[in-house]
Amino acid sequence: MTEQEKNDLYLKYKKRIYFIANRYRFLDHDIEEIVAWGALGFAKALKYHEENPELPLDAVIFSRVKSEMFENLKRDRSNEVSMHAPVAIGKDGEGATLESFLAADEVLVHNELDVVRLINKALCKEKNTDREIAVDLFLNGLEPSVIAKRYNISKGVI
């Protein structure tokens, strides 16, 4: 099934997903969140139907959408943290959210330096060259061929 066919099927079944989601709107969840769970169930249904084409598509979609909604409705969310929840209180008494913390450029640079420091500490027993290769490969995203040329070693060693 092509991506276009999948999109067309989603548009065809979108109203049904909303209909099913509206049945569970009273359970203290945002309707759009329940619809998103249904869309995830729809994607799983399409994958399942591709593997089992002998089953009727309507039945597969209905059961997968409904079961995905149920699974998410009964999931324990007590340990989940919202991106909009305050994670720190500043000097001015305002709370910084996880979203703003992750989006701040200076925090990302600082965290990246911490990651490099942690990798170097974790690889302290390795040779300096091996540490530098690991940082170049995993953090700097350099290709093995570039690293091999830089350190005058074979790609197989990397």
XYZ file of N, CA and C in Angstrom:
474
model
N 0.853 -1.173 0.000
C 0.000 0.000 0.000
C 0.903 1.242 0.000
N 0.655 2.169 -0.902
C 1.477 3.371 -0.995
C 1.086 4.367 0.095
N 1.947 5.340 0.290
C 1.673 6.379 1.295
C 0.417 7.173 0.922
N 0.238 7.423 -0.355
C -0.956 8.152 -0.806
C -2.224 7.367 -0.503
N -2.201 6.064 -0.717
C -3.366 5.229 -0.406
C -3.646 5.235 1.096
N -2.579 5.216 1.893
C -2.756 5.268 3.352
C -3.361 6.602 3.774
N -2.889 7.691 3.172
C -3.455 9.011 3.485
C -4.916 9.101 3.084
N -5.233 8.562 1.924
C -6.627 8.569 1.465
C -7.519 7.762 2.415
N -7.023 6.610 2.860
C -7.788 5.798 3.816
C -7.979 6.542 5.134
N -6.928 7.238 5.575
C -7.066 7.993 6.829
C -8.148 9.056 6.686
N -8.132 9.774 5.576
C -9.158 10.797 5.361
C -10.551 10.181 5.318
N -10.633 8.974 4.763
C -11.922 8.278 4.708
C -12.401 7.885 6.104
N -11.484 7.437 6.972
C -11.855 6.941 8.300
C -11.710 7.983 9.414
N -11.318 9.189 9.078
C -11.090 10.234 10.083
C -12.352 10.527 10.900
N -13.504 10.613 10.235
C -14.756 10.881 10.948
C -15.088 9.756 11.912
N -14.806 8.515 11.524
C -15.069 7.371 12.396
C -14.167 7.423 13.641
N -12.913 7.840 13.446
C -11.994 7.965 14.584
C -12.517 9.015 15.555
N -12.977 10.166 15.028
C -13.555 11.201 15.885
C -14.819 10.699 16.584
N -15.633 9.938 15.871
C -16.851 9.390 16.458
C -16.517 8.489 17.650
N -15.543 7.607 17.463
C -15.145 6.702 18.547
C -14.544 7.504 19.700
N -13.726 8.506 19.389
C -13.096 9.331 20.422
C -14.144 10.085 21.243
N -15.196 10.540 20.606
C -16.252 11.268 21.314
C -16.959 10.397 22.349
N -16.946 9.098 22.161
C -17.542 8.202 23.154
C -16.805 8.265 24.490
N -15.515 8.593 24.452
C -14.688 8.553 25.667
C -14.252 9.936 26.138
N -14.869 10.997 25.637
C -14.461 12.354 26.007
C -14.746 12.684 27.466
N -15.629 11.960 28.110
C -15.991 12.227 29.495
C -14.939 11.711 30.483
N -13.915 11.051 30.023
C -12.921 10.445 30.912
C -11.765 11.386 31.257
N -12.016 12.671 31.302
C -11.043 13.690 31.705
C -9.813 13.748 30.817
N -9.998 13.567 29.549
C -8.903 13.710 28.596
C -9.344 14.649 27.492
N -8.394 15.361 26.925
C -8.657 16.247 25.807
C -9.058 15.405 24.600
N -10.079 15.832 23.900
C -10.585 15.069 22.763
C -9.505 14.889 21.695
N -8.671 15.905 21.506
C -7.606 15.798 20.500
C -6.568 14.743 20.895
N -6.346 14.589 22.181
C -5.431 13.555 22.655
C -6.002 12.165 22.364
N -7.281 12.000 22.603
C -7.937 10.707 22.335
C -7.939 10.426 20.834
N -8.166 11.463 20.021
C -8.134 11.294 18.561
C -6.726 10.896 18.109
N -5.707 11.487 18.722
C -4.322 11.127 18.377
C -4.053 9.656 18.692
N -4.569 9.176 19.807
C -4.430 7.749 20.133
C -5.135 6.908 19.066
N -6.300 7.375 18.637
C -7.036 6.664 17.590
C -6.267 6.643 16.280
N -5.612 7.760 15.948
C -4.814 7.810 14.722
C -3.638 6.840 14.812
N -3.063 6.713 15.986
C -1.994 5.735 16.191
C -2.540 4.321 16.002
N -3.714 4.058 16.544
C -4.371 2.773 16.348
C -4.670 2.517 14.881
N -5.050 3.566 14.158
C -5.313 3.438 12.726
C -4.043 3.025 11.984
N -2.917 3.650 12.326
C -1.644 3.297 11.694
C -1.272 1.843 11.986
N -1.499 1.413 13.223
C -1.227 0.020 13.578
C -2.160 -0.924 12.829
N -3.401 -0.486 12.624
C -4.367 -1.311 11.892
C -3.938 -1.489 10.442
N -3.451 -0.426 9.820
C -2.996 -0.542 8.435
C -1.817 -1.500 8.327
N -0.901 -1.397 9.269
C 0.250 -2.301 9.248
C -0.212 -3.749 9.436
N -1.123 -3.962 10.373
C -1.642 -5.302 10.630
C -2.389 -5.835 9.402
N -3.158 -4.966 8.762
C -3.923 -5.387 7.583
C -3.002 -5.756 6.421
N -1.874 -5.057 6.289
C -0.917 -5.405 5.238
C -0.346 -6.800 5.460
N -0.167 -7.176 6.733
C 0.361 -8.495 7.059
C -0.717 -9.573 6.969
N -1.984 -9.198 7.172
C -3.116 -10.135 7.153
C -4.214 -9.601 6.236
N -4.011 -9.617 4.930
C -4.987 -9.005 4.014
C -6.315 -9.757 3.921
N -6.371 -10.963 4.454
C -7.625 -11.723 4.374
C -8.685 -11.185 5.345
N -8.276 -10.434 6.353
C -9.222 -9.871 7.320
C -9.853 -8.602 6.758
N -11.136 -8.358 7.062
C -11.790 -7.151 6.552
C -11.198 -5.886 7.191
N -10.892 -4.925 6.353
C -10.234 -3.698 6.805
C -11.058 -2.954 7.847
N -12.372 -2.859 7.649
C -13.234 -2.147 8.606
C -13.109 -2.714 10.020
N -13.150 -4.020 10.124
C -13.079 -4.658 11.440
C -11.723 -4.438 12.090
N -10.669 -4.522 11.291
C -9.318 -4.331 11.816
C -9.155 -2.893 12.321
N -9.595 -1.942 11.537
C -9.458 -0.532 11.927
C -10.258 -0.249 13.187
N -11.514 -0.677 13.212
C -12.353 -0.406 14.378
C -11.728 -0.994 15.650
N -11.295 -2.244 15.589
C -10.755 -2.871 16.800
C -9.432 -2.253 17.227
N -8.559 -1.934 16.281
C -7.256 -1.350 16.637
C -7.405 0.071 17.173
N -8.257 0.855 16.568
C -8.476 2.231 17.046
C -9.022 2.198 18.468
N -10.037 1.373 18.675
C -10.668 1.277 19.993
C -9.684 0.742 21.044
N -8.928 -0.285 20.701
C -8.003 -0.863 21.686
C -6.871 0.108 22.013
N -6.407 0.871 21.043
C -5.348 1.861 21.311
C -5.861 2.955 22.243
N -7.091 3.372 22.045
C -7.675 4.377 22.939
C -7.802 3.825 24.357
N -8.307 2.589 24.480
C -8.437 1.968 25.806
C -7.088 1.824 26.502
N -6.090 1.373 25.757
C -4.759 1.184 26.350
C -4.227 2.495 26.917
N -4.413 3.572 26.188
C -3.910 4.862 26.649
C -4.768 5.456 27.743
N -6.066 5.189 27.726
C -6.928 5.713 28.778
C -6.641 5.055 30.116
N -6.275 3.786 30.103
C -6.037 3.108 31.383
C -4.575 3.153 31.825
N -3.699 3.743 31.003
C -2.280 3.852 31.351
C -2.110 4.789 32.546
N -1.227 4.391 33.456
C -0.928 5.206 34.643
C -0.036 6.369 34.226
N -0.545 7.567 34.383
C 0.193 8.755 33.987
C 0.723 9.544 35.177
N 0.751 8.935 36.336
C 1.179 9.659 37.525
C 2.647 10.042 37.496
N 3.462 9.308 36.743
C 4.890 9.626 36.710
C 5.291 10.396 35.459
N 4.355 10.765 34.597
C 4.666 11.529 33.407
C 4.764 13.009 33.750
N 5.642 13.709 33.037
C 5.852 15.124 33.258
C 5.452 15.877 32.004
N 4.648 16.897 32.173
C 4.222 17.705 31.046
C 5.354 18.626 30.612
N 5.417 18.903 29.311
C 6.420 19.841 28.796
C 6.152 21.251 29.308
N 4.933 21.510 29.772
C 4.561 22.843 30.227
C 4.581 22.973 31.748
N 4.952 21.904 32.433
C 5.007 21.953 33.889
C 6.268 22.692 34.326
N 6.184 23.517 35.381
C 7.388 24.215 35.853
C 8.397 23.218 36.427
N 9.660 23.384 36.022
C 10.704 22.503 36.531
C 11.686 23.241 37.429
N 11.654 24.561 37.380
C 12.537 25.364 38.234
C 11.876 26.713 38.478
N 12.120 27.260 39.642
C 11.606 28.581 39.996
C 12.783 29.543 40.005
N 12.666 30.618 39.233
C 13.742 31.602 39.137
C 13.714 32.600 40.278
N 14.659 33.531 40.256
C 14.765 34.568 41.289
C 13.534 35.468 41.317
N 12.921 35.638 40.151
C 11.742 36.496 40.064
C 10.458 35.771 40.454
N 10.575 34.495 40.853
C 9.413 33.724 41.275
C 8.679 33.045 40.136
N 9.138 33.265 38.908
C 8.518 32.650 37.736
C 9.102 31.257 37.529
N 8.271 30.343 37.078
C 8.728 28.980 36.839
C 9.125 28.753 35.395
N 10.271 28.142 35.190
C 10.703 27.778 33.847
C 10.126 26.403 33.526
N 9.587 26.270 32.338
C 9.012 24.987 31.949
C 10.077 24.112 31.305
N 9.780 22.832 31.234
C 10.695 21.902 30.589
C 10.883 22.292 29.128
N 9.813 22.749 28.496
C 9.881 23.164 27.095
C 10.844 24.327 26.910
N 10.751 25.350 27.751
C 11.644 26.499 27.621
C 13.078 26.137 27.979
N 13.233 25.214 28.920
C 14.565 24.778 29.323
C 15.261 24.059 28.175
N 14.538 23.172 27.491
C 15.126 22.414 26.393
C 15.366 23.277 25.157
N 14.577 24.340 24.991
C 14.696 25.183 23.806
C 15.766 26.254 23.942
N 16.239 26.521 25.152
C 17.226 27.582 25.366
C 18.571 27.184 24.759
N 19.119 28.064 23.904
C 20.379 27.763 23.212
C 21.540 27.573 24.176
N 21.642 28.455 25.176
C 22.781 28.352 26.090
C 22.724 27.071 26.919
N 21.540 26.583 27.205
C 21.411 25.336 27.955
C 21.862 24.161 27.099
N 21.486 24.177 25.817
C 21.883 23.091 24.938
C 23.392 23.033 24.774
N 24.034 24.196 24.633
C 25.490 24.224 24.517
C 26.112 23.722 25.809
N 25.595 24.174 26.931
C 26.121 23.741 28.223
C 25.951 22.229 28.395
N 24.766 21.714 28.058
C 24.520 20.275 28.175
C 25.406 19.473 27.234
N 25.672 20.015 26.046
C 26.530 19.320 25.091
C 27.941 19.205 25.651
N 28.413 20.279 26.292
C 29.744 20.223 26.898
C 29.773 19.221 28.039
N 28.689 19.138 28.805
C 28.603 18.149 29.876
C 28.651 16.735 29.315
N 27.989 16.510 28.194
C 27.980 15.185 27.575
C 29.386 14.806 27.135
N 30.098 15.748 26.515
C 31.477 15.476 26.099
C 32.337 15.146 27.319
N 32.158 15.902 28.384
C 32.920 15.652 29.615
C 32.589 14.267 30.185
N 31.310 13.901 30.181
C 30.910 12.584 30.689
C 31.472 11.450 29.836
N 31.468 11.645 28.521
C 32.032 10.614 27.639
C 33.526 10.467 27.895
N 34.208 11.589 28.014
C 35.646 11.524 28.298
C 35.919 10.843 29.634
N 35.074 11.110 30.620
C 35.239 10.479 31.928
C 34.951 8.977 31.842
N 33.919 8.610 31.093
C 33.563 7.194 30.964
C 34.642 6.410 30.218
N 35.335 7.084 29.320
C 36.370 6.421 28.527
C 37.773 6.731 29.063
N 37.870 7.035 30.354
C 39.148 7.477 30.918
C 40.247 6.430 30.789
N 39.908 5.167 30.732
C 40.923 4.119 30.626
C 41.359 3.888 29.181
N 40.657 4.491 28.257
C 41.007 4.358 26.844
C 42.106 5.354 26.479
N 42.769 5.097 25.374
C 43.783 6.030 24.886
C 43.102 7.323 24.446
N 43.850 8.418 24.478
C 43.297 9.718 24.078
C 42.727 9.674 22.665
N 43.434 8.999 21.780
C 42.970 8.902 20.391
C 41.623 8.194 20.318
N 41.464 7.118 21.078
C 40.190 6.382 21.067
C 39.048 7.245 21.594
N 39.318 8.043 22.608
C 38.296 8.963 23.140
C 37.903 9.981 22.085
N 38.902 10.561 21.427
C 38.623 11.572 20.406
C 37.830 10.969 19.244
N 38.161 9.738 18.879
C 37.424 9.059 17.812
C 35.965 8.855 18.218
N 35.730 8.435 19.462
C 34.369 8.228 19.945
C 33.566 9.527 19.914
N 34.180 10.632 20.348
C 33.500 11.928 20.346
C 33.196 12.356 18.914
N 34.180 12.211 18.019
C 33.955 12.589 16.620
C 32.859 11.748 15.971
N 32.860 10.467 16.285
C 31.892 9.560 15.662
C 30.482 9.757 16.201
N 30.344 9.796 17.530
C 29.007 9.804 18.128
C 28.430 11.196 18.376
N 29.260 12.160 18.668
C 28.727 13.500 18.945
C 28.853 14.446 17.764
N 30.005 14.419 17.113
C 30.212 15.354 16.015
C 29.621 14.837 14.716
N 29.251 13.554 14.680
C 28.585 12.987 13.517
C 29.465 12.850 12.287
N 30.767 12.751 12.492
C 31.665 12.594 11.351
C 31.559 11.188 10.785
N 31.722 11.087 9.498
C 31.690 9.795 8.821
C 32.952 8.996 9.169
N 32.826 7.671 9.237
C 34.001 6.841 9.532
C 35.164 7.074 8.575
N 34.872 7.340 7.306
C 35.958 7.582 6.347
C 36.724 8.858 6.683
N 36.033 9.890 7.135
C 36.681 11.153 7.524
C 37.528 10.932 8.773
N 36.971 10.204 9.730
C 37.705 9.925 10.971
C 38.941 9.082 10.666
N 38.791 8.090 9.804
C 39.926 7.230 9.456
C 41.047 8.048 8.833
N 40.683 8.983 7.960
C 41.688 9.828 7.325
C 42.343 10.750 8.356
N 41.526 11.309 9.251
C 42.033 12.251 10.250
C 43.052 11.595 11.182
N 42.768 10.364 11.618
C 43.633 9.691 12.585
C 44.554 8.661 11.941
N 44.538 8.603 10.603
C 45.398 7.708 9.852
C 45.238 6.257 10.302
N 43.986 5.807 10.325
C 43.673 4.424 10.683
C 42.671 3.876 9.664
N 42.447 2.580 9.682
C 41.486 2.000 8.742
C 40.055 2.145 9.283
N 39.091 2.133 8.363
C 37.682 2.227 8.774
C 37.271 1.019 9.597
N 37.894 -0.113 9.380
C 37.587 -1.311 10.148
C 37.878 -1.150 11.626
N 38.886 -0.364 11.963
C 39.223 -0.118 13.374
C 38.125 0.689 14.045
N 37.537 1.593 13.313
C 36.482 2.428 13.877
C 35.268 1.588 14.149
